mmCIF file of C-alpha atoms in Angstrom:
data_model
loop_
_atom_site.group_PDB
_atom_site.id
_atom_site.type_symbol
_atom_site.label_atom_id
_atom_site.label_comp_id
_atom_site.label_asym_id
_atom_site.label_seq_id
_atom_site.Cartn_x
_atom_site.Cartn_y
_atom_site.Cartn_z
ATOM 1 C CA UNK A 280 13.084 -12.789 18.529
ATOM 2 C CA UNK A 281 16.421 -12.903 16.756
ATOM 3 C CA UNK A 282 17.059 -9.200 16.895
ATOM 4 C CA UNK A 283 15.365 -5.831 17.316
ATOM 5 C CA UNK A 284 15.463 -3.311 14.350
ATOM 6 C CA UNK A 285 15.239 -0.666 16.708
ATOM 7 C CA UNK A 286 12.091 1.008 14.763
ATOM 8 C CA UNK A 287 9.597 1.149 17.657
ATOM 9 C CA UNK A 288 5.522 -0.350 16.998
ATOM 10 C CA UNK A 289 5.623 -1.402 13.802
ATOM 11 C CA UNK A 290 2.289 -1.426 11.428
ATOM 12 C CA UNK A 291 3.057 -2.469 8.409
ATOM 13 C CA UNK A 292 6.448 -3.953 6.683
ATOM 14 C CA UNK A 293 7.373 -5.328 3.272
ATOM 15 C CA UNK A 294 10.909 -6.800 2.158
ATOM 16 C CA UNK A 295 12.562 -6.192 -1.056
ATOM 17 C CA UNK A 296 15.951 -7.742 -1.573
ATOM 18 C CA UNK A 297 18.416 -6.747 1.223
ATOM 19 C CA UNK A 298 16.040 -4.026 2.960
ATOM 20 C CA UNK A 299 12.881 -3.746 5.340
ATOM 21 C CA UNK A 300 10.744 -0.845 4.802
ATOM 22 C CA UNK A 301 8.516 -0.298 8.471
ATOM 23 C CA UNK A 302 5.629 1.409 8.445
ATOM 24 C CA UNK A 303 5.300 3.434 11.829
ATOM 25 C CA UNK A 304 3.116 6.171 12.443
ATOM 26 C CA UNK A 305 3.569 8.489 10.035
ATOM 27 C CA UNK A 306 7.094 7.356 8.975
ATOM 28 C CA UNK A 307 8.633 4.978 7.126
ATOM 29 C CA UNK A 308 11.928 3.355 8.194
ATOM 30 C CA UNK A 309 14.203 1.678 5.978
ATOM 31 C CA UNK A 310 16.267 -1.349 7.695
ATOM 32 C CA UNK A 311 19.119 -3.065 5.946
ATOM 33 C CA UNK A 312 18.590 -6.628 6.797
ATOM 34 C CA UNK A 313 21.639 -8.434 5.416
ATOM 35 C CA UNK A 314 22.468 -9.585 8.737
ATOM 36 C CA UNK A 315 19.458 -10.468 10.713
ATOM 37 C CA UNK A 316 21.277 -10.668 13.778
ATOM 38 C CA UNK A 317 22.035 -7.113 13.152
ATOM 39 C CA UNK A 318 19.338 -5.408 11.672
ATOM 40 C CA UNK A 319 20.792 -1.658 10.608
ATOM 41 C CA UNK A 320 18.134 1.498 10.456
ATOM 42 C CA UNK A 321 19.861 3.669 7.172
ATOM 43 C CA UNK A 322 16.921 5.772 6.290
ATOM 44 C CA UNK A 323 13.485 7.331 7.685
ATOM 45 C CA UNK A 324 11.074 10.049 6.152
ATOM 46 C CA UNK A 325 8.420 11.555 8.232
ATOM 47 C CA UNK A 326 5.203 13.216 7.360
ATOM 48 C CA UNK A 327 3.087 10.449 6.137
ATOM 49 C CA UNK A 328 -0.054 10.741 8.180
ATOM 50 C CA UNK A 329 -1.991 7.723 9.741
ATOM 51 C CA UNK A 330 0.445 5.201 7.769
ATOM 52 C CA UNK A 331 -1.173 1.871 7.872
ATOM 53 C CA UNK A 332 0.357 -0.392 5.238
ATOM 54 C CA UNK A 333 2.862 -0.377 2.689
ATOM 55 C CA UNK A 334 3.945 -2.129 -0.656
ATOM 56 C CA UNK A 335 7.389 -1.615 -2.052
ATOM 57 C CA UNK A 336 7.975 -2.033 -6.279
ATOM 58 C CA UNK A 337 10.662 -0.587 -8.510
ATOM 59 C CA UNK A 338 12.070 1.395 -6.145
ATOM 60 C CA UNK A 339 8.978 3.108 -4.891
ATOM 61 C CA UNK A 340 6.991 2.385 -1.532
ATOM 62 C CA UNK A 341 2.995 3.030 -1.546
ATOM 63 C CA UNK A 342 1.933 3.614 1.398
ATOM 64 C CA UNK A 343 -1.795 3.640 2.718
ATOM 65 C CA UNK A 344 -2.367 6.249 5.103
ATOM 66 C CA UNK A 345 -6.059 5.980 5.974
ATOM 67 C CA UNK A 346 -7.329 9.580 6.000
ATOM 68 C CA UNK A 347 -4.455 10.811 4.707
ATOM 69 C CA UNK A 348 -4.832 9.166 1.429
ATOM 70 C CA UNK A 349 -1.849 6.947 -0.666
ATOM 71 C CA UNK A 350 1.871 8.451 -0.274
ATOM 72 C CA UNK A 351 4.587 7.455 -3.152
ATOM 73 C CA UNK A 352 7.626 7.293 -1.728
ATOM 74 C CA UNK A 353 11.153 7.467 -3.237
ATOM 75 C CA UNK A 354 12.838 4.667 -2.145
ATOM 76 C CA UNK A 355 15.421 3.981 -4.790
ATOM 77 C CA UNK A 356 18.463 5.749 -2.471
ATOM 78 C CA UNK A 357 17.171 3.892 0.941
ATOM 79 C CA UNK A 358 19.455 6.676 3.350
ATOM 80 C CA UNK A 359 17.650 9.596 1.987
ATOM 81 C CA UNK A 360 13.355 8.347 0.777
ATOM 82 C CA UNK A 361 11.531 10.941 -0.231
ATOM 83 C CA UNK A 362 7.816 11.848 -1.428
ATOM 84 C CA UNK A 363 7.003 11.780 -5.390
ATOM 85 C CA UNK A 364 3.444 12.218 -4.544
ATOM 86 C CA UNK A 365 0.468 12.195 -3.045
ATOM 87 C CA UNK A 366 -3.086 10.995 -3.511
ATOM 88 C CA UNK A 367 -6.407 12.100 -1.600
ATOM 89 C CA UNK A 368 -8.328 8.644 -1.606
ATOM 90 C CA UNK A 369 -12.125 8.439 -1.430
ATOM 91 C CA UNK A 370 -12.317 7.997 1.893
ATOM 92 C CA UNK A 371 -9.795 5.866 4.488
ATOM 93 C CA UNK A 372 -7.355 4.114 2.939
ATOM 94 C CA UNK A 373 -6.744 0.801 5.334
ATOM 95 C CA UNK A 374 -4.625 -1.752 2.729
ATOM 96 C CA UNK A 375 -3.193 -1.837 -0.666
ATOM 97 C CA UNK A 376 -2.307 -4.331 -2.498
ATOM 98 C CA UNK A 377 -0.331 -3.623 -6.570
ATOM 99 C CA UNK A 378 -1.029 -5.360 -10.083
ATOM 100 C CA UNK A 379 0.671 -3.597 -13.128
ATOM 101 C CA UNK A 380 -0.091 -0.310 -13.172
ATOM 102 C CA UNK A 381 -2.703 -0.106 -10.648
ATOM 103 C CA UNK A 382 -3.036 0.393 -6.793
ATOM 104 C CA UNK A 383 -6.060 -1.255 -5.198
ATOM 105 C CA UNK A 384 -6.824 0.752 -2.084
ATOM 106 C CA UNK A 385 -9.062 -1.010 0.503
ATOM 107 C CA UNK A 386 -10.923 2.386 1.664
ATOM 108 C CA UNK A 387 -13.146 1.041 4.849
ATOM 109 C CA UNK A 388 -17.029 2.327 3.536
ATOM 110 C CA UNK A 389 -16.514 2.710 0.056
ATOM 111 C CA UNK A 390 -14.873 -0.545 -0.813
ATOM 112 C CA UNK A 391 -12.065 -0.221 -3.255
ATOM 113 C CA UNK A 392 -10.981 2.489 -5.482
ATOM 114 C CA UNK A 393 -8.621 1.950 -8.533
ATOM 115 C CA UNK A 394 -6.058 4.024 -8.810
ATOM 116 C CA UNK A 395 -3.778 4.168 -11.907
ATOM 117 C CA UNK A 396 0.091 4.585 -10.727
ATOM 118 C CA UNK A 397 1.582 4.723 -14.015
ATOM 119 C CA UNK A 398 3.178 8.398 -13.806
ATOM 120 C CA UNK A 399 4.171 7.861 -10.050
ATOM 121 C CA UNK A 400 4.190 12.098 -9.850
ATOM 122 C CA UNK A 401 0.566 11.903 -10.895
ATOM 123 C CA UNK A 402 -1.781 8.957 -9.656
ATOM 124 C CA UNK A 403 -5.163 8.941 -10.939
ATOM 125 C CA UNK A 404 -8.440 7.809 -10.104
ATOM 126 C CA UNK A 405 -9.591 4.830 -12.209
ATOM 127 C CA UNK A 406 -12.821 3.487 -10.698
ATOM 128 C CA UNK A 407 -14.324 2.054 -7.348
ATOM 129 C CA UNK A 408 -16.047 -1.691 -6.054
ATOM 130 C CA UNK A 409 -18.478 -1.267 -3.675
ATOM 131 C CA UNK A 410 -17.315 -4.527 -1.453
ATOM 132 C CA UNK A 411 -18.481 -3.471 1.695
ATOM 133 C CA UNK A 412 -16.372 -2.385 4.678
ATOM 134 C CA UNK A 413 -13.084 -3.574 3.282
ATOM 135 C CA UNK A 414 -9.783 -3.504 5.398
ATOM 136 C CA UNK A 415 -7.624 -5.757 3.285
ATOM 137 C CA UNK A 416 -6.597 -6.452 -0.313
ATOM 138 C CA UNK A 417 -4.649 -8.714 -2.118
ATOM 139 C CA UNK A 418 -4.219 -9.167 -6.197
ATOM 140 C CA UNK A 419 -3.449 -11.909 -8.059
ATOM 141 C CA UNK A 420 -3.745 -12.969 -12.229
ATOM 142 C CA UNK A 421 -6.551 -10.063 -12.663
ATOM 143 C CA UNK A 422 -8.962 -11.066 -9.444
ATOM 144 C CA UNK A 423 -8.687 -8.851 -6.265
ATOM 145 C CA UNK A 424 -9.331 -10.659 -3.172
ATOM 146 C CA UNK A 425 -10.949 -7.991 -0.385
ATOM 147 C CA UNK A 426 -11.223 -8.831 3.373
ATOM 148 C CA UNK A 427 -14.417 -7.227 4.362
ATOM 149 C CA UNK A 428 -14.614 -6.336 8.351
ATOM 150 C CA UNK A 429 -18.404 -6.305 8.782
ATOM 151 C CA UNK A 430 -19.324 -9.183 6.623
ATOM 152 C CA UNK A 431 -16.318 -11.417 7.566
ATOM 153 C CA UNK A 432 -16.121 -12.442 4.277
ATOM 154 C CA UNK A 433 -13.477 -12.450 1.682
ATOM 155 C CA UNK A 434 -15.568 -10.728 -1.934
ATOM 156 C CA UNK A 435 -13.750 -11.727 -5.124
ATOM 157 C CA UNK A 436 -13.586 -9.032 -8.026
ATOM 158 C CA UNK A 437 -12.827 -9.572 -11.441
ATOM 159 C CA UNK A 438 -10.255 -6.355 -12.305
ATOM 160 C CA UNK A 439 -9.723 -7.412 -15.517
ATOM 161 C CA UNK A 440 -11.266 -4.047 -17.008
ATOM 162 C CA UNK A 441 -9.999 -1.702 -14.386
ATOM 163 C CA UNK A 442 -12.900 1.024 -15.142
ATOM 164 C CA UNK A 443 -15.610 -1.573 -14.677
ATOM 165 C CA UNK A 444 -14.597 -4.170 -11.665
ATOM 166 C CA UNK A 445 -17.306 -7.189 -11.189
ATOM 167 C CA UNK A 446 -17.675 -8.810 -8.193
ATOM 168 C CA UNK A 447 -17.601 -12.497 -8.732
ATOM 169 C CA UNK A 448 -18.032 -14.129 -5.437
ATOM 170 C CA UNK A 449 -18.812 -13.125 -1.682
#
């Protein structure tokens, strides 16, 4: 351990620039990590449900929060993060990946929900792909890689047409 950031038991983390965005139960904590030996908590936002995973892009934190869905949080001022919007997912949001204007949300029994995030104040449902019990998800080059818990496989999904995702391999 180089230094304890003092945030407590973390469930998820994303790092952008000089900041670590750390998810705890219901809270995102923003830590200045310019000096890895002396990390400093500079901002915190509570009330984010059962927060599970986080992805940060363009000063917005996208937070998968299990039964509490998806939170979009403005982190442009790291000292004062604020909720932009909340989206009620089809089932427990256990994982998240971003690709273009789409949030890919692992939703346990229902597979992966694709959500249009082009307007972060008004996220909208696009489609669902049934992959098995999805727990985590990663996106690269038009393909989604879904870690399934029950089947213990990685499901590959072509999402070039987000309205009609196609499972290509298991």
